[in-house]
Structures are given as structure tokens and as C-alpha cells.
């Protein structure tokens, strides 16, 4: 379908409906402005205000309406963008009164997504979101379409144009869903292949612009697109870890979240976000230098809860520490297994991240004496290759005994191997 074109000169309007504090209101306006700029429009003026109850006809009150009209006139603006969701009739009434195009927040975000989607799945998802958005508008009253007769060859017998439009959109939505399912089944196969192997998946999640892709690129030595603008990433990508401190780990980079994410987007991206449910561990990446980070952390937590991911093991990664005055990032008193501090640009603080990831995926490190039966020479070699063997001796019965340092979960797996016996220590055995 055709993308709505955003014209260059715009007036942006932020109407607060929830009585936010002055600071939060300014932040919301700033974020909205960045969204508008990144969609490729020039912002000529900003209007903000507050309402308790939106007017059904115009959303805003008469005074604001006049103020915006005057700004449109003096700046010769082509477009008024609202940081709110408008009903189709409010949008139409506003367009008529102001004599310009009017976009609401959902249309704006959909528009940005449409320009950024590059992969096959990404494009399908955005089109599905746009069509779903459009179809609600059709149902809720695009009565003018009914007057557009003459679509020869398009209409079924006795249908009005509105019915035809709905039917065509309905078909297209169904078709898109089918194609998306197929594309995801293909990914499902890949996921199954991974499950059969030894690999574990660590997914990066977080608010848009937190630095997920920059962190991902370092961990996997990739070169995906990262940029100082919202929604730089739209497609989830999974790649093998490239850090020697981690073994058998895959990292997934995902689309960033934003507050008031349009429902159509969440629905359409559900399949992509569903990938998160198969992850073994989440890294919640936070831009700790952003003074609004607490609000953003809450928004991300809310979305994770909606997606049923609250119970998933999660490490909070406070990123962009280089922008703050934190002297020693390796100071472990600040770090724990579920919260660490680092900089994806200077690469400080990563030892703590590796430790936390290993702890979450594999449990504690223990050292134990174990014995191997004579046919387990291959396992002895494998254990040596992990670097975990501290000492070796031969028992009185002639068995190989190794003093082994290993992660608890690895050790549990080894206990299934016939001929592998744990000799010590009592404490570990109880823990297992
Ligand atoms: N100073 C500093 N800048 C960083 C750091 N990590 C990322 N950035 C910058 O932050 C901006 C956003 O980074 P991305 O990696 O694209 O962020 P993202 O979370 O992937 O964003 P979306 O894909 O839009 O959700 C870029 O300009 C990065 O260079 C960091 O540790 N320190
Ligand atoms: Mg990204």
C-alpha cells in the first residue's frame, strides 16, 4: 500500500491528558519532537497544553484550535502532527478547520516504521500494522468513499465502494498474516535446530535508542545499523557471540520499545517479539545517562509484562556510563548478577557482564574432584579444552580423576554421562 507522505513543514502538538509533572511533560514533548524530526519533517512550532476530557469533534478546545490555525498560517505549515491518538472524525474535522494534513501519533510511528523496514518479515509486519490501522478508520466512517463510484472491475455485484474497500483490505490482511506465518515457521525451524544444539539465546531488549544494537555489534563483532534516532532497528537479528569469555551463546537484537506503542504495532510485531519467549535470558539495556531513564525502564517493564516475559531471567544493563561521572566500572560493589554498568562505546564494564551472563545461564562455578571410566578419554580431552581442569591424578583402581572447575549447570549435564562420577564435595552434591 502507499505510504502516507510527510510534508516538510510542520506544527507539532502535545496535549497532556494525564496531568504529568512539568518535567515529564517536557520530556514527552522532546521525545515526540525527535520522532517528528526522524520522520523527515521540519518542525516550525511546538504547541503544548492540557485537557481533562477531549472534545469529540476536534479533540482540543476552541482556543487551542485558533492558536494552531494561526501558527499554520504564519509558518505556511503543510502538516500538523498530534502526539495523541485521534479518532478518524476528529482527524477529518481538524484537517478541514486547519486547512492542512493532520497526523496522529500512531500514523506518525507507522510512517517511521514504513521507511525503516528493510527485511522481508519487517516489511510484512509494517504493512499489516498500517492496514489494520486503516481498516479501523474505514469501519469508523470513511463515508466519502461510498460516493466514489466507477471502480469498474473492482467491485463485486451490488457492493458500495466502502464494502469493496473493506473487502479488499480484509483479503490483503488475511494474505499478509499467512505470509508472515510462513516466514515465521521458517524461523521456527531454525530455532528448533538451535535447541537441539548446545546454544543458549540472550536477547537484548529496551527502550528505543538505549544502545542495544551498539552493544550487540560489540558482543557479536557485527556491523548492524545503529544510530542516534528512534527505531534504528526494526528487525530482530540473532548472531553468534564473539567473546571468548562466553561459550555457546547467541545474541538477539530486537526492535526498541516506546511509550504508548500503537496497539497495531504490538500486534503485528508480536511474532517477532515472540522470539523473545524462546530466549534463555534477557538483557534489559538502559541509557543510564538519560535523565528520563526511570520512566523508560517502567515502560519497558510494562511491555515485557504484556508479552508475558516478566518471569524470564533478566539482567539490567546500565549502558552509556561513559557519559556519566562513574570512575571505576569494574568496581564490583556496584554490580550484581542482575544489574551491571558499562559503556558499549569504551567497552568498559564488560567483565561484569560476562560474569553475570554466565551466572544466569550456567549457575555458580564449583570445583570438584570427578572420576572418568577408561572409555571416556574423549570427555577428558573436552574438559581440558574448556580450561577447567586444575589437577589430574590416577586412582588406586586406575581411574582418571580430575579436579574440575565448572559451572553448576554444565556439571549437572555431565552427570548424565555413563562412567562420569562426582567424588567431592559434599556441599556441591547437596546443592545439586
Ligand atoms: N556515549 C555512548 N553512546 C552510546 C553507547 N551505546 C550506544 N550509544 C549511542 O546511542 C545511539 C543509539 O544506539 P543504538 O545502538 O542504535 O540504540 P538501539 O537501542 O539499538 O536503538 P533502536 O534500534 O532505535 O531501538 C547511537 O548514536 C550510539 O552510538 C554508549 O555506551 N555510550
Ligand atoms: Mg537498534
Coordinates of C-alpha atoms and ligand atoms in Angstrom, one line a residue:
X1 CA 0.0 0.0 0.0
X2 CA 1.1 3.6 -0.5
X3 CA 2.9 5.2 2.4
X4 CA 1.4 8.5 3.7
X5 CA 3.8 11.2 2.7
X6 CA 5.1 13.5 5.4
X7 CA 5.4 17.0 4.2
X8 CA 8.4 19.1 5.2
X9 CA 7.0 21.9 7.4
X10 CA 5.0 21.0 10.4
X11 CA 3.5 22.3 13.6
X12 CA 3.6 19.7 16.4
X13 CA 1.0 19.5 19.2
X14 CA 1.4 17.7 22.5
X15 CA -1.7 17.6 24.6
X16 CA -1.3 16.2 28.1
X17 CA -4.2 14.2 29.3
X18 CA -2.8 12.6 32.4
X19 CA -1.5 15.6 34.3
X20 CA 2.1 14.7 34.1
X21 CA 4.6 16.8 36.1
X22 CA 6.2 19.7 34.2
X23 CA 9.5 17.7 33.7
X24 CA 7.8 14.6 32.4
X25 CA 5.7 16.8 30.0
X26 CA 8.8 18.4 28.7
X27 CA 10.5 15.0 28.2
X28 CA 7.4 13.7 26.4
X29 CA 7.4 16.7 24.1
X30 CA 11.2 16.3 23.5
X31 CA 10.8 12.6 22.6
X32 CA 7.8 13.5 20.3
X33 CA 9.9 16.2 18.6
X34 CA 12.7 13.6 17.9
X35 CA 10.1 11.3 16.5
X36 CA 8.8 14.0 14.2
X37 CA 12.3 15.1 13.1
X38 CA 13.3 11.5 12.4
X39 CA 10.3 11.1 10.2
X40 CA 11.8 13.8 7.9
X41 CA 9.8 16.9 8.7
X42 CA 10.9 20.3 9.7
X43 CA 9.3 21.4 13.0
X44 CA 8.3 25.1 12.7
X45 CA 6.5 25.4 16.1
X46 CA 5.5 23.4 19.1
X47 CA 2.2 23.7 20.9
X48 CA 1.5 22.1 24.2
X49 CA -1.4 22.0 26.5
X50 CA -3.6 20.1 28.9
X51 CA -7.2 18.8 28.7
X52 CA -9.3 16.6 31.0
X53 CA -11.7 15.4 28.5
X54 CA -11.1 15.6 24.8
X55 CA -13.8 17.3 22.7
X56 CA -15.4 14.7 20.4
X57 CA -15.3 16.9 17.4
X58 CA -11.8 18.4 17.5
X59 CA -10.1 16.7 20.4
X60 CA -8.8 20.2 21.6
X61 CA -10.7 23.3 22.7
X62 CA -11.6 26.3 20.5
X63 CA -8.7 28.5 21.9
X64 CA -6.0 25.9 21.1
X65 CA -7.6 25.4 17.7
X66 CA -7.3 29.1 16.9
X67 CA -3.7 29.2 18.2
X68 CA -2.7 26.3 15.9
X69 CA -4.5 27.7 12.9
X70 CA -2.6 31.0 13.4
X71 CA 0.7 29.1 13.5
X72 CA -0.2 27.1 10.4
X73 CA -0.9 30.4 8.6
X74 CA 2.2 32.3 9.8
X75 CA 4.6 29.4 9.1
X76 CA 2.9 28.2 6.0
X77 CA 2.9 24.7 7.5
X78 CA 1.8 21.7 5.5
X79 CA 1.2 19.4 8.4
X80 CA 0.0 19.3 12.0
X81 CA 1.2 16.3 14.0
X82 CA -0.5 15.4 17.3
X83 CA 1.2 13.4 20.0
X84 CA -2.1 11.8 20.8
X85 CA -4.4 9.3 19.2
X86 CA -7.2 11.0 17.2
X87 CA -10.5 9.4 16.1
X88 CA -11.0 9.4 12.3
X89 CA -13.7 12.1 12.6
X90 CA -11.5 14.3 14.8
X91 CA -8.8 14.0 12.3
X92 CA -11.1 14.9 9.4
X93 CA -12.6 17.9 11.3
X94 CA -9.2 19.2 12.2
X95 CA -8.0 18.9 8.6
X96 CA -11.0 20.8 7.4
X97 CA -10.7 23.6 10.1
X98 CA -6.9 24.0 9.8
X99 CA -6.7 23.5 6.0
X100 CA -3.7 21.1 6.4
X101 CA -3.0 17.4 6.7
X102 CA -3.2 16.1 10.2
X103 CA -1.4 13.1 11.5
X104 CA -1.8 11.5 14.9
X105 CA 0.9 9.7 16.9
X106 CA 0.1 6.2 15.6
X107 CA 0.2 7.3 12.0
X108 CA 3.5 9.0 12.6
X109 CA 5.1 5.9 14.2
X110 CA 3.7 3.7 11.5
X111 CA 5.1 6.1 8.9
X112 CA 8.6 5.9 10.5
X113 CA 8.4 2.1 10.6
X114 CA 7.4 2.0 7.0
X115 CA 10.5 4.0 6.0
X116 CA 12.9 1.9 8.1
X117 CA 11.7 -1.7 7.5
X118 CA 14.2 -3.5 5.3
X119 CA 13.8 -7.2 5.8
X120 CA 11.1 -9.3 4.3
X121 CA 9.4 -10.0 7.7
X122 CA 9.9 -6.4 8.8
X123 CA 8.1 -5.1 5.7
X124 CA 5.2 -7.5 6.0
X125 CA 4.8 -6.6 9.7
X126 CA 4.7 -2.9 8.9
X127 CA 2.2 -3.3 6.1
X128 CA 0.0 -5.4 8.3
X129 CA 0.1 -2.7 11.0
X130 CA -0.8 0.0 8.5
X131 CA -3.6 -1.9 7.0
X132 CA -5.1 -2.8 10.4
X133 CA -4.9 0.9 11.3
X134 CA -6.5 1.8 8.0
X135 CA -9.3 -0.8 8.4
X136 CA -10.4 0.6 11.7
X137 CA -10.7 4.0 10.1
X138 CA -12.7 2.6 7.2
X139 CA -15.2 0.9 9.6
X140 CA -15.5 4.0 11.7
X141 CA -16.5 6.2 8.8
X142 CA -14.9 6.8 5.5
X143 CA -18.3 7.5 4.2
X144 CA -16.9 9.7 1.4
X145 CA -15.5 6.6 -0.2
X146 CA -19.1 5.4 -0.8
X147 CA -19.5 8.2 -3.2
X148 CA -16.5 7.2 -5.3
X149 CA -18.3 5.2 -7.9
X150 CA -16.8 3.9 -11.1
X151 CA -14.2 1.4 -9.8
X152 CA -15.0 -0.8 -12.8
X153 CA -13.6 -4.3 -12.4
X154 CA -13.1 -3.8 -8.7
X155 CA -16.5 -4.1 -7.2
X156 CA -18.5 -7.2 -6.6
X157 CA -22.1 -7.2 -7.6
X158 CA -24.2 -4.7 -5.8
X159 CA -21.4 -3.6 -3.5
X160 CA -20.8 0.0 -2.4
X161 CA -17.2 1.3 -2.7
X162 CA -16.9 1.2 1.1
X163 CA -17.8 -2.5 1.1
X164 CA -15.3 -3.1 -1.7
X165 CA -12.6 -1.3 0.2
X166 CA -13.2 -3.2 3.3
X167 CA -13.3 -6.5 1.4
X168 CA -10.0 -5.8 -0.4
X169 CA -8.3 -4.7 2.8
X170 CA -9.7 -7.8 4.6
X171 CA -8.3 -10.0 1.9
X172 CA -4.9 -8.3 2.0
X173 CA -4.7 -8.6 5.8
X174 CA -5.5 -12.3 5.7
X175 CA -2.9 -12.8 3.0
X176 CA -0.3 -10.9 4.9
X177 CA -0.9 -12.9 8.0
X178 CA -0.5 -16.1 6.1
X179 CA 2.8 -14.9 4.6
X180 CA 4.0 -13.8 8.0
X181 CA 3.1 -17.1 9.5
X182 CA 5.1 -18.9 6.8
X183 CA 8.1 -16.6 7.2
X184 CA 8.0 -17.3 11.0
X185 CA 7.6 -21.0 10.6
X186 CA 10.8 -20.9 8.7
X187 CA 12.4 -19.1 11.7
X188 CA 10.8 -21.7 14.0
X189 CA 12.7 -24.4 12.2
X190 CA 16.0 -22.6 12.8
X191 CA 15.1 -22.2 16.4
X192 CA 14.4 -25.9 16.7
X193 CA 17.8 -26.6 15.2
X194 CA 19.4 -24.4 17.8
X195 CA 17.5 -26.1 20.6
X196 CA 18.9 -29.4 19.6
X197 CA 22.4 -27.9 19.8
X198 CA 24.1 -26.6 22.9
X199 CA 23.4 -22.9 22.3
X200 CA 21.6 -20.6 24.5
X201 CA 20.0 -17.3 23.4
X202 CA 20.4 -14.0 25.1
X203 CA 18.0 -11.3 23.8
X204 CA 18.6 -7.6 24.1
X205 CA 15.5 -5.6 24.9
X206 CA 14.9 -1.9 25.9
X207 CA 13.6 1.5 25.0
X208 CA 14.5 2.8 21.6
X209 CA 17.9 4.5 21.4
X210 CA 19.2 2.7 24.6
X211 CA 22.2 1.3 22.7
X212 CA 21.1 -2.3 22.1
X213 CA 22.5 -2.5 18.6
X214 CA 25.8 -0.9 19.6
X215 CA 26.1 -3.5 22.4
X216 CA 25.1 -6.3 20.1
X217 CA 27.6 -5.3 17.5
X218 CA 30.4 -5.4 20.0
X219 CA 29.4 -8.8 21.5
X220 CA 29.0 -10.4 18.1
X221 CA 31.5 -8.3 16.2
X222 CA 28.8 -7.4 13.7
X223 CA 28.1 -4.1 12.0
X224 CA 24.4 -3.7 12.1
X225 CA 22.9 -0.2 11.7
X226 CA 23.0 1.8 15.0
X227 CA 22.1 5.5 15.1
X228 CA 21.1 8.3 17.4
X229 CA 17.5 8.3 16.4
X230 CA 14.3 6.3 17.4
X231 CA 13.7 2.9 15.8
X232 CA 17.0 2.5 14.1
X233 CA 16.4 -1.3 14.4
X234 CA 13.2 -2.9 13.2
X235 CA 14.1 -6.5 12.6
X236 CA 15.2 -8.9 15.2
X237 CA 18.6 -10.5 14.3
X238 CA 20.3 -13.4 16.0
X239 CA 24.1 -13.9 15.7
X240 CA 26.7 -16.0 17.4
X241 CA 28.7 -14.5 20.3
X242 CA 32.3 -13.5 19.6
X243 CA 33.6 -13.1 23.1
X244 CA 35.9 -15.8 24.4
X245 CA 34.5 -15.3 27.9
X246 CA 31.2 -16.7 26.8
X247 CA 30.6 -20.1 25.3
X248 CA 27.7 -21.4 23.2
X249 CA 25.8 -18.2 23.4
X250 CA 23.7 -16.5 20.7
X251 CA 22.6 -12.8 21.0
X252 CA 19.4 -11.4 19.6
X253 CA 19.0 -7.7 18.8
X254 CA 15.3 -6.5 18.8
X255 CA 13.1 -3.6 17.9
X256 CA 13.1 -0.9 20.6
X257 CA 10.1 0.0 22.7
X258 CA 8.4 3.3 23.1
X259 CA 5.7 4.6 25.5
X260 CA 2.2 4.3 24.1
X261 CA 3.3 1.9 21.4
X262 CA 0.4 1.7 18.9
X263 CA -1.6 -1.5 19.5
X264 CA -1.5 -2.3 15.8
X265 CA 2.3 -2.3 16.0
X266 CA 2.4 -4.6 19.1
X267 CA 0.0 -7.0 17.4
X268 CA 1.8 -7.0 14.1
X269 CA 5.2 -7.3 15.7
X270 CA 4.0 -10.0 18.1
X271 CA 5.6 -12.8 16.1
X272 CA 9.0 -11.0 16.2
X273 CA 8.6 -10.2 19.8
X274 CA 7.5 -13.8 20.4
X275 CA 11.1 -14.8 19.6
X276 CA 11.8 -13.3 23.0
X277 CA 9.9 -16.0 24.7
X278 CA 12.3 -18.6 23.4
X279 CA 15.3 -16.7 24.8
X280 CA 17.1 -18.1 27.8
X281 CA 18.0 -14.7 29.2
X282 CA 17.1 -11.1 28.6
X283 CA 19.4 -8.1 28.8
X284 CA 17.3 -5.0 29.5
X285 CA 19.5 -2.3 28.1
X286 CA 19.0 1.2 29.7
X287 CA 20.5 4.5 28.7
X288 CA 21.6 5.5 32.2
X289 CA 22.7 8.9 31.1
X290 CA 19.1 9.8 30.1
X291 CA 17.5 11.7 32.9
X292 CA 14.2 10.2 32.0
X293 CA 15.5 6.6 32.3
X294 CA 13.3 5.6 35.2
X295 CA 10.2 6.3 33.3
X296 CA 11.5 4.4 30.3
X297 CA 12.5 1.4 32.4
X298 CA 8.9 1.3 33.7
X299 CA 7.5 1.5 30.2
X300 CA 9.7 -1.4 29.0
X301 CA 8.8 -3.4 32.1
X302 CA 5.1 -2.8 31.3
X303 CA 5.5 -4.1 27.7
X304 CA 7.5 -7.1 28.9
X305 CA 4.7 -7.9 31.3
X306 CA 2.1 -7.6 28.4
X307 CA 4.2 -10.0 26.4
X308 CA 4.3 -12.5 29.4
X309 CA 8.0 -12.1 29.9
X310 CA 8.2 -10.8 33.4
X311 CA 9.3 -14.1 34.8
X312 CA 12.2 -14.5 32.3
X313 CA 15.7 -14.2 33.9
X314 CA 16.8 -10.7 33.1
X315 CA 20.0 -8.6 33.7
X316 CA 19.6 -4.9 33.7
X317 CA 22.5 -3.4 31.7
X318 CA 23.0 0.3 32.5
X319 CA 24.6 1.5 29.3
X320 CA 26.3 4.7 28.3
X321 CA 28.2 5.0 31.6
X322 CA 30.9 6.9 29.7
X323 CA 28.6 9.9 29.7
X324 CA 28.3 9.9 33.5
X325 CA 30.9 10.5 36.1
X326 CA 31.5 6.9 37.1
X327 CA 35.1 6.3 37.8
X328 CA 35.5 2.5 38.2
X329 CA 33.1 0.4 36.2
X330 CA 34.8 -2.8 37.3
X331 CA 34.0 -1.9 41.0
X332 CA 32.1 -5.0 41.8
X333 CA 30.2 -3.5 44.7
X334 CA 28.0 -1.7 42.2
X335 CA 27.4 -4.8 40.1
X336 CA 25.4 -7.8 40.8
X337 CA 24.2 -10.8 38.8
X338 CA 21.1 -8.9 37.8
X339 CA 22.4 -5.4 37.4
X340 CA 25.6 -4.2 35.8
X341 CA 27.1 -0.9 34.5
X342 CA 29.0 -0.5 31.3
X343 CA 29.7 1.5 28.2
X344 CA 29.2 -0.1 24.8
X345 CA 31.4 2.6 23.2
X346 CA 34.5 2.5 25.5
X347 CA 33.9 -1.2 26.2
X348 CA 34.4 -0.8 30.0
X349 CA 32.5 -2.9 32.4
X350 CA 32.2 -6.0 30.2
X351 CA 33.9 -8.4 32.6
X352 CA 31.0 -8.0 35.0
X353 CA 28.5 -8.5 32.1
X354 CA 30.2 -11.8 31.1
X355 CA 30.2 -13.0 34.7
X356 CA 26.5 -12.1 35.1
X357 CA 25.5 -13.8 31.8
X358 CA 27.5 -17.0 32.7
X359 CA 26.0 -17.0 36.2
X360 CA 22.4 -16.6 34.8
X361 CA 22.9 -19.2 32.1
X362 CA 25.0 -21.7 33.9
X363 CA 24.8 -21.2 37.6
X364 CA 27.7 -20.9 40.1
X365 CA 31.2 -22.0 39.5
X366 CA 32.2 -25.0 41.6
X367 CA 35.4 -27.0 41.9
X368 CA 35.1 -30.8 42.4
X369 CA 37.0 -34.0 42.0
X370 CA 35.4 -36.2 39.5
X371 CA 36.3 -39.6 38.0
X372 CA 36.1 -40.9 34.5
X373 CA 35.8 -44.5 33.4
X374 CA 38.5 -45.7 30.9
X375 CA 36.3 -45.3 27.8
X376 CA 35.8 -41.5 28.5
X377 CA 39.1 -40.4 27.0
X378 CA 37.2 -38.1 24.6
X379 CA 35.5 -36.3 27.6
X380 CA 38.8 -35.8 29.4
X381 CA 40.1 -34.1 26.2
X382 CA 37.0 -32.0 26.0
X383 CA 37.2 -30.9 29.7
X384 CA 40.8 -29.9 29.2
X385 CA 39.8 -27.8 26.2
X386 CA 37.4 -25.8 28.4
X387 CA 40.4 -24.8 30.6
X388 CA 38.5 -26.1 33.6
X389 CA 40.9 -28.9 34.7
X390 CA 43.0 -27.8 37.7
X391 CA 44.7 -31.2 38.5
X392 CA 44.8 -34.8 37.4
X393 CA 45.6 -38.0 39.3
X394 CA 45.1 -41.7 38.9
X395 CA 43.0 -43.5 41.5
X396 CA 44.0 -46.7 43.2
X397 CA 41.6 -48.5 40.8
X398 CA 43.4 -47.0 37.9
X399 CA 40.6 -44.5 37.0
X400 CA 41.4 -41.0 35.8
X401 CA 40.4 -38.4 38.4
X402 CA 40.2 -34.7 37.6
X403 CA 40.0 -31.7 39.8
X404 CA 37.5 -29.7 37.7
X405 CA 36.2 -26.2 37.9
X406 CA 32.9 -25.9 36.1
X407 CA 29.5 -24.2 36.0
X408 CA 26.9 -25.9 38.1
X409 CA 24.6 -26.4 35.0
X410 CA 27.4 -27.9 33.0
X411 CA 28.2 -30.3 35.8
X412 CA 24.5 -31.4 36.1
X413 CA 24.6 -32.3 32.3
X414 CA 27.8 -34.2 32.8
X415 CA 26.2 -36.4 35.5
X416 CA 24.1 -37.9 32.8
X417 CA 27.2 -39.4 31.0
X418 CA 27.7 -43.0 31.9
X419 CA 31.1 -43.5 33.6
X420 CA 31.3 -39.9 34.9
X421 CA 31.2 -39.8 38.8
X422 CA 31.3 -36.9 41.2
X423 CA 33.7 -37.7 44.0
X424 CA 33.5 -34.5 46.0
X425 CA 32.5 -32.3 47.5
X426 CA 29.6 -32.9 49.8
X427 CA 28.5 -29.3 49.7
X428 CA 28.1 -29.3 45.9
X429 CA 26.3 -32.7 45.9
X430 CA 23.8 -31.2 48.2
X431 CA 23.4 -28.1 46.1
X432 CA 22.8 -30.3 43.0
Ligands
LIG1 N1 28.2 7.6 24.7 C1 27.6 6.5 24.4 N2 26.8 6.4 23.3 C2 26.3 5.1 23.1 C3 26.6 4.0 23.8 N3 25.8 3.0 23.3 C4 25.2 3.4 22.3 N4 25.4 4.8 22.1 C5 24.8 5.6 21.0 O1 23.4 5.7 21.2 C6 22.8 5.8 20.0 C7 21.7 4.7 19.8 O2 22.4 3.5 19.7 P1 21.7 2.2 19.1 O3 22.7 1.1 19.4 O4 21.3 2.4 17.7 O5 20.4 2.1 20.1 P2 19.2 1.0 20.0 O6 18.9 0.7 21.4 O7 19.7 -0.2 19.1 O8 18.1 1.8 19.3 P3 16.8 1.3 18.4 O9 17.3 0.3 17.4 O10 16.3 2.5 17.8 O11 15.9 0.7 19.4 C8 23.9 5.7 18.9 O12 24.2 7.0 18.5 C9 25.1 5.1 19.6 O13 26.3 5.5 19.1 C10 27.4 4.1 24.9 O14 27.8 3.2 25.7 N5 28.0 5.4 25.2
LIG2 MG1 18.9 -0.9 17.5

